[in-house]
Amino acid sequence: MILSGRHSQSIAAALARELDEPLAPVEFDRFPDGELMAQIGQTDGERAVVVASTPTSDAHLELLQLQDAAREAGFEQVVTVLPYMGYARQDRAFAAGEPVSARAVARAISTGADRVITVDPHEEAVCDFFEPSATAVTAADQLAEPLPDDLTDPLYLSPDAGAIELAETVRDAAGGGEVDYFEKTRHSDSDVEVTPSDAAVEGRDVVVVDDIIATGSTMSEAVGVLDDRGAADVYVTCVHPLLASNAVTKLSRAGVAAIYGTDTIERPQSEVSAAPAIAAALERR
Ligand code: R5P
């Protein structure tokens, strides 16, 4: 059976269709003191697949509860799918006294899981924080699908060197074009500087590809630079469209033609599904 977290209802339903497995009834509640209760109804089967992105701290807690409820209900195997793993970007202590948050949450999640699958983690090395280690799958090839098929001399750019493989994957799935990347310097959460690549952009359609759009600072800076340099239409696409706070407004003000993402985070921009990639990983074993 598929057990859906609060933030993963569409992707869980898509996965249930892909696997032809039933969706378990799930209820989410909150006690007057603020404590959460994620509860499952009538279930049966040997394997529970808990599908729960964790973009909030509450979502982490609800995931732990769903894993535990699945054990209580008697499932022999509990697989945990993290379409989006929150806290994964804090994958090391960047300054003295900081935690490795990704390791802390991975340890907690591991205690309730026989197997863990996640989608395009910020750094694949976070998979090693799980015990046993998690499997990372990619949904980046899906990101080509919503792009217009008549892009003019397309250039696929990543906002930093770390996302260039994603840009290459989208380029390959879209059928060709040049790939390059910006140099990025982050001064604070909302103050990001991107240094243009050498690629000529004037009159060309540009697709900027990243793993996550969070505050939109990185992408809006990139869109602004491309606009200043005479690019034609600039599209931004990402696996995890967190789009926190005023990110959409920032991107729109910067002149973006469209924003696309997958359903690892459920937003109006979630044009494509990561469910087929997850289903394929589940079926491999
Ligand atoms: C960081 O290196 C990631 O790949 C993204 O570029 C980053 O998380 C985006 O964050 P924001 O939208 O807040 O600039």
Short mmCIF file of C-alpha atoms and ligand atoms in Angstrom, two decimals:
data_model
loop_
_atom_site.label_atom_id
_atom_site.label_comp_id
_atom_site.label_asym_id
_atom_site.label_seq_id
_atom_site.Cartn_x
_atom_site.Cartn_y
_atom_site.Cartn_z
CA MET A 1 0.00 0.00 0.00
CA ILE A 2 1.00 3.60 -0.53
CA LEU A 3 0.83 5.88 2.53
CA SER A 4 0.93 9.57 1.69
CA GLY A 5 2.41 12.35 3.75
CA ARG A 6 0.53 15.64 3.98
CA HIS A 7 2.75 17.34 1.37
CA SER A 8 2.90 14.44 -1.08
CA GLN A 9 -0.70 13.62 -1.89
CA SER A 10 -0.46 14.08 -5.67
CA ILE A 11 2.84 12.27 -6.10
CA ALA A 12 1.65 9.44 -3.85
CA ALA A 13 -1.49 9.08 -5.96
CA ALA A 14 0.61 9.10 -9.14
CA LEU A 15 2.87 6.44 -7.63
CA ALA A 16 -0.14 4.32 -6.65
CA ARG A 17 -1.31 4.48 -10.28
CA GLU A 18 2.18 3.63 -11.59
CA LEU A 19 2.46 0.60 -9.29
CA ASP A 20 -1.23 -0.33 -9.37
CA GLU A 21 -1.23 -0.40 -5.57
CA PRO A 22 -3.93 1.04 -3.28
CA LEU A 23 -3.61 4.32 -1.43
CA ALA A 24 -4.12 3.94 2.30
CA PRO A 25 -6.56 6.23 4.10
CA VAL A 26 -4.55 8.77 6.10
CA GLU A 27 -5.74 11.49 8.49
CA PHE A 28 -3.75 14.43 9.82
CA ASP A 29 -4.75 16.17 13.02
CA ARG A 30 -3.31 18.47 15.65
CA PHE A 31 -3.96 18.35 19.40
CA PRO A 32 -4.81 21.57 21.26
CA ASP A 33 -1.26 21.72 22.62
CA GLY A 34 0.13 21.73 19.08
CA GLU A 35 1.25 18.12 18.87
CA LEU A 36 0.61 16.35 15.56
CA MET A 37 -1.19 13.11 14.79
CA ALA A 38 -0.79 11.34 11.46
CA GLN A 39 -2.96 8.26 11.49
CA ILE A 40 -3.75 5.51 8.99
CA GLY A 41 -7.06 3.69 8.59
CA GLN A 42 -7.77 0.16 7.41
CA THR A 43 -4.76 -1.25 5.58
CA ASP A 44 -3.46 -4.58 4.41
CA GLY A 45 -0.51 -5.99 2.51
CA GLU A 46 3.09 -6.85 3.20
CA ARG A 47 4.81 -3.69 2.04
CA ALA A 48 3.99 -0.13 3.04
CA VAL A 49 5.50 2.62 0.91
CA VAL A 50 5.42 5.86 2.90
CA VAL A 51 5.72 8.79 0.47
CA ALA A 52 6.44 11.99 2.34
CA SER A 53 8.33 15.09 1.29
CA THR A 54 9.60 16.99 4.28
CA PRO A 55 9.61 20.70 3.42
CA THR A 56 8.61 21.61 7.00
CA SER A 57 9.58 20.44 10.47
CA ASP A 58 6.01 19.22 11.03
CA ALA A 59 6.32 17.09 7.90
CA HIS A 60 9.35 15.35 9.40
CA LEU A 61 7.39 14.49 12.50
CA GLU A 62 4.39 13.27 10.50
CA LEU A 63 6.70 11.04 8.46
CA LEU A 64 8.06 9.41 11.62
CA GLN A 65 4.50 8.85 12.79
CA LEU A 66 3.41 7.30 9.47
CA GLN A 67 6.39 4.94 9.54
CA ASP A 68 5.51 3.91 13.07
CA ALA A 69 1.82 3.53 12.26
CA ALA A 70 2.76 1.24 9.37
CA ARG A 71 4.75 -1.00 11.74
CA GLU A 72 1.89 -0.98 14.22
CA ALA A 73 -0.48 -2.01 11.42
CA GLY A 74 1.68 -5.08 10.81
CA PHE A 75 3.39 -4.32 7.49
CA GLU A 76 6.46 -6.51 7.15
CA GLN A 77 8.39 -4.02 5.08
CA VAL A 78 8.29 -0.23 5.36
CA VAL A 79 9.84 1.63 2.45
CA THR A 80 10.23 5.37 2.86
CA VAL A 81 10.19 7.61 -0.19
CA LEU A 82 11.37 11.17 0.33
CA PRO A 83 10.48 12.96 -2.90
CA TYR A 84 12.01 16.08 -1.34
CA MET A 85 14.28 15.68 1.65
CA GLY A 86 14.17 18.75 3.86
CA TYR A 87 17.30 19.87 5.72
CA ALA A 88 19.45 18.10 3.10
CA ARG A 89 21.31 21.30 2.22
CA GLN A 90 22.79 21.42 5.74
CA ASP A 91 24.93 18.42 4.88
CA ARG A 92 27.91 19.59 6.89
CA ALA A 93 28.69 21.96 9.71
CA PHE A 94 29.55 25.14 7.80
CA ALA A 95 30.62 26.94 10.98
CA ALA A 96 31.64 25.88 14.47
CA GLY A 97 28.67 24.83 16.56
CA GLU A 98 26.39 24.02 13.63
CA PRO A 99 24.74 20.59 13.32
CA VAL A 100 24.85 18.31 10.30
CA SER A 101 21.07 18.51 10.04
CA ALA A 102 20.86 16.14 7.08
CA ARG A 103 22.58 13.43 9.12
CA ALA A 104 20.31 14.04 12.12
CA VAL A 105 17.09 13.69 10.13
CA ALA A 106 18.45 10.74 8.12
CA ARG A 107 19.23 8.86 11.31
CA ALA A 108 15.73 9.45 12.66
CA ILE A 109 14.07 8.40 9.39
CA SER A 110 16.30 5.31 9.12
CA THR A 111 14.98 3.91 12.38
CA GLY A 112 11.54 3.43 10.81
CA ALA A 113 12.55 2.33 7.32
CA ASP A 114 13.75 -0.89 5.72
CA ARG A 115 14.66 1.02 2.60
CA VAL A 116 14.83 4.72 1.64
CA ILE A 117 14.51 6.31 -1.80
CA THR A 118 14.94 10.02 -2.46
CA VAL A 119 14.78 12.20 -5.56
CA ASP A 120 17.65 14.42 -6.72
CA PRO A 121 19.11 15.24 -3.31
CA HIS A 122 21.16 18.43 -3.24
CA GLU A 123 24.29 16.29 -2.75
CA GLU A 124 24.08 12.56 -3.38
CA ALA A 125 26.40 12.00 -0.42
CA VAL A 126 23.43 12.62 1.95
CA CYS A 127 22.30 9.12 0.99
CA ASP A 128 25.18 7.77 3.09
CA PHE A 129 23.68 9.33 6.22
CA PHE A 130 20.90 6.72 6.08
CA GLU A 131 21.36 3.23 7.47
CA PRO A 132 21.29 1.33 5.16
CA SER A 133 22.18 4.02 2.64
CA ALA A 134 19.37 5.58 0.61
CA THR A 135 18.91 5.26 -3.14
CA ALA A 136 18.83 8.51 -5.11
CA VAL A 137 16.81 8.67 -8.32
CA THR A 138 16.56 11.54 -10.77
CA ALA A 139 13.50 13.20 -12.23
CA ALA A 140 15.53 15.74 -14.20
CA ASP A 141 14.81 14.12 -17.57
CA GLN A 142 11.10 14.86 -17.02
CA LEU A 143 11.86 18.58 -16.89
CA ALA A 144 12.29 18.79 -20.66
CA GLU A 145 8.67 17.90 -21.23
CA PRO A 146 6.89 21.20 -20.52
CA LEU A 147 9.47 23.28 -22.42
CA PRO A 148 8.34 24.71 -25.76
CA ASP A 149 9.55 22.49 -28.60
CA ASP A 150 10.54 25.45 -30.78
CA LEU A 151 13.22 27.02 -28.58
CA THR A 152 15.53 29.35 -30.51
CA ASP A 153 19.15 28.15 -30.48
CA PRO A 154 18.66 26.94 -26.89
CA LEU A 155 21.24 27.35 -24.16
CA TYR A 156 20.87 25.27 -20.98
CA LEU A 157 22.51 26.91 -18.00
CA SER A 158 22.98 25.88 -14.41
CA PRO A 159 23.35 28.69 -11.85
CA ASP A 160 26.44 27.00 -10.41
CA ALA A 161 28.83 24.20 -11.36
CA GLY A 162 27.04 21.77 -9.00
CA ALA A 163 23.89 21.66 -11.13
CA ILE A 164 25.54 21.22 -14.53
CA GLU A 165 24.65 17.52 -14.72
CA LEU A 166 20.99 18.42 -14.28
CA ALA A 167 21.29 20.96 -17.10
CA GLU A 168 22.92 18.31 -19.31
CA THR A 169 20.15 15.83 -18.50
CA VAL A 170 17.45 18.34 -19.42
CA ARG A 171 19.34 19.31 -22.60
CA ASP A 172 19.67 15.65 -23.64
CA ALA A 173 16.01 14.94 -22.95
CA ALA A 174 14.98 18.07 -24.86
CA GLY A 175 16.95 16.95 -27.88
CA GLY A 176 20.08 19.11 -27.94
CA GLY A 177 21.61 22.52 -27.37
CA GLU A 178 24.57 24.08 -25.61
CA VAL A 179 25.22 23.70 -21.86
CA ASP A 180 27.10 26.12 -19.63
CA TYR A 181 27.06 27.33 -16.03
CA PHE A 182 27.32 30.49 -13.96
CA GLU A 183 29.66 31.05 -11.06
CA LYS A 184 27.56 31.66 -7.95
CA THR A 185 28.47 33.48 -4.76
CA ARG A 186 25.94 33.44 -1.94
CA HIS A 187 26.32 36.38 0.45
CA SER A 188 23.21 35.51 2.50
CA ASP A 189 19.95 33.55 2.15
CA SER A 190 18.48 36.23 -0.09
CA ASP A 191 21.61 37.89 -1.50
CA VAL A 192 23.11 35.85 -4.31
CA GLU A 193 25.51 36.99 -7.01
CA VAL A 194 25.89 35.08 -10.26
CA THR A 195 28.72 35.76 -12.66
CA PRO A 196 27.78 35.22 -16.30
CA SER A 197 29.33 32.42 -18.28
CA ASP A 198 31.15 33.17 -21.51
CA ALA A 199 28.36 31.74 -23.62
CA ALA A 200 26.70 34.21 -26.00
CA VAL A 201 23.04 34.64 -25.07
CA GLU A 202 21.79 37.46 -27.26
CA GLY A 203 18.65 36.45 -29.13
CA ARG A 204 18.75 32.90 -27.76
CA ASP A 205 16.19 31.12 -25.61
CA VAL A 206 17.75 30.10 -22.31
CA VAL A 207 16.66 27.39 -19.88
CA VAL A 208 18.15 27.74 -16.40
CA VAL A 209 18.14 24.43 -14.52
CA ASP A 210 18.67 23.90 -10.79
CA ASP A 211 17.82 21.25 -8.22
CA ILE A 212 15.84 23.58 -5.96
CA ILE A 213 14.25 26.99 -6.23
CA ALA A 214 13.83 28.07 -2.61
CA THR A 215 13.76 31.86 -2.10
CA GLY A 216 14.20 32.36 -5.85
CA SER A 217 17.27 34.55 -5.21
CA THR A 218 19.59 32.41 -7.33
CA MET A 219 17.23 32.08 -10.25
CA SER A 220 16.00 35.69 -10.28
CA GLU A 221 19.60 36.89 -10.28
CA ALA A 222 20.36 34.57 -13.21
CA VAL A 223 17.25 35.66 -15.12
CA GLY A 224 18.17 39.33 -14.55
CA VAL A 225 21.71 38.84 -15.84
CA LEU A 226 20.44 37.00 -18.92
CA ASP A 227 17.86 39.68 -19.58
CA ASP A 228 20.54 42.40 -19.35
CA ARG A 229 22.60 40.50 -21.89
CA GLY A 230 19.80 40.34 -24.45
CA ALA A 231 18.56 36.74 -24.09
CA ALA A 232 15.22 36.04 -25.78
CA ASP A 233 12.90 33.98 -23.53
CA VAL A 234 14.33 32.71 -20.23
CA TYR A 235 12.69 29.64 -18.67
CA VAL A 236 13.57 28.34 -15.23
CA THR A 237 13.08 24.74 -14.26
CA CYS A 238 13.95 22.70 -11.21
CA VAL A 239 13.25 19.36 -9.60
CA HIS A 240 12.04 20.81 -6.27
CA PRO A 241 9.89 23.95 -6.69
CA LEU A 242 9.89 25.03 -3.05
CA LEU A 243 9.15 28.59 -4.17
CA ALA A 244 9.16 29.93 -0.63
CA SER A 245 7.80 33.32 0.36
CA ASN A 246 7.87 35.78 -2.57
CA ALA A 247 9.97 33.64 -4.94
CA VAL A 248 7.40 33.66 -7.75
CA THR A 249 7.10 37.45 -7.62
CA LYS A 250 10.89 37.82 -7.65
CA LEU A 251 11.17 35.62 -10.70
CA SER A 252 8.30 37.32 -12.46
CA ARG A 253 9.80 40.76 -11.81
CA ALA A 254 13.10 39.51 -13.19
CA GLY A 255 11.28 38.69 -16.45
CA VAL A 256 11.06 34.89 -16.46
CA ALA A 257 8.95 33.40 -19.27
CA ALA A 258 7.81 30.39 -17.22
CA ILE A 259 8.67 28.39 -14.10
CA TYR A 260 8.52 24.60 -14.14
CA GLY A 261 9.11 21.93 -11.53
CA THR A 262 8.17 18.41 -10.55
CA ASP A 263 5.65 17.23 -7.98
CA THR A 264 8.25 16.43 -5.30
CA ILE A 265 6.91 19.70 -3.91
CA GLU A 266 3.28 20.23 -4.87
CA ARG A 267 2.89 23.67 -6.41
CA PRO A 268 0.98 25.12 -9.39
CA GLN A 269 4.35 24.96 -11.22
CA SER A 270 4.63 21.16 -10.70
CA GLU A 271 4.13 20.34 -14.36
CA VAL A 272 5.70 16.87 -14.35
CA SER A 273 5.83 13.93 -11.99
CA ALA A 274 8.76 12.20 -10.35
CA ALA A 275 6.52 9.15 -9.73
CA PRO A 276 7.75 7.13 -12.74
CA ALA A 277 11.39 7.41 -11.57
CA ILE A 278 10.39 6.34 -8.05
CA ALA A 279 8.26 3.48 -9.36
CA ALA A 280 11.16 2.22 -11.47
CA ALA A 281 13.44 2.22 -8.40
CA LEU A 282 10.83 0.37 -6.33
CA GLU A 283 10.41 -2.24 -9.03
CA ARG A 284 14.14 -2.82 -9.34
CA ARG A 285 14.01 -4.75 -6.08
C1 R5P B 1 22.12 25.47 -3.87
O1 R5P B 1 23.29 25.31 -4.24
C2 R5P B 1 20.96 24.94 -4.64
O2 R5P B 1 21.40 24.20 -5.75
C3 R5P B 1 20.04 26.03 -5.12
O3 R5P B 1 20.73 26.85 -6.05
C4 R5P B 1 19.56 26.87 -3.99
O4 R5P B 1 19.07 26.06 -2.97
C5 R5P B 1 18.49 27.83 -4.44
O5 R5P B 1 18.12 28.61 -3.35
P1 R5P B 1 17.44 30.01 -3.55
O6 R5P B 1 16.27 29.84 -4.46
O7 R5P B 1 17.06 30.43 -2.16
O8 R5P B 1 18.47 30.94 -4.12
#
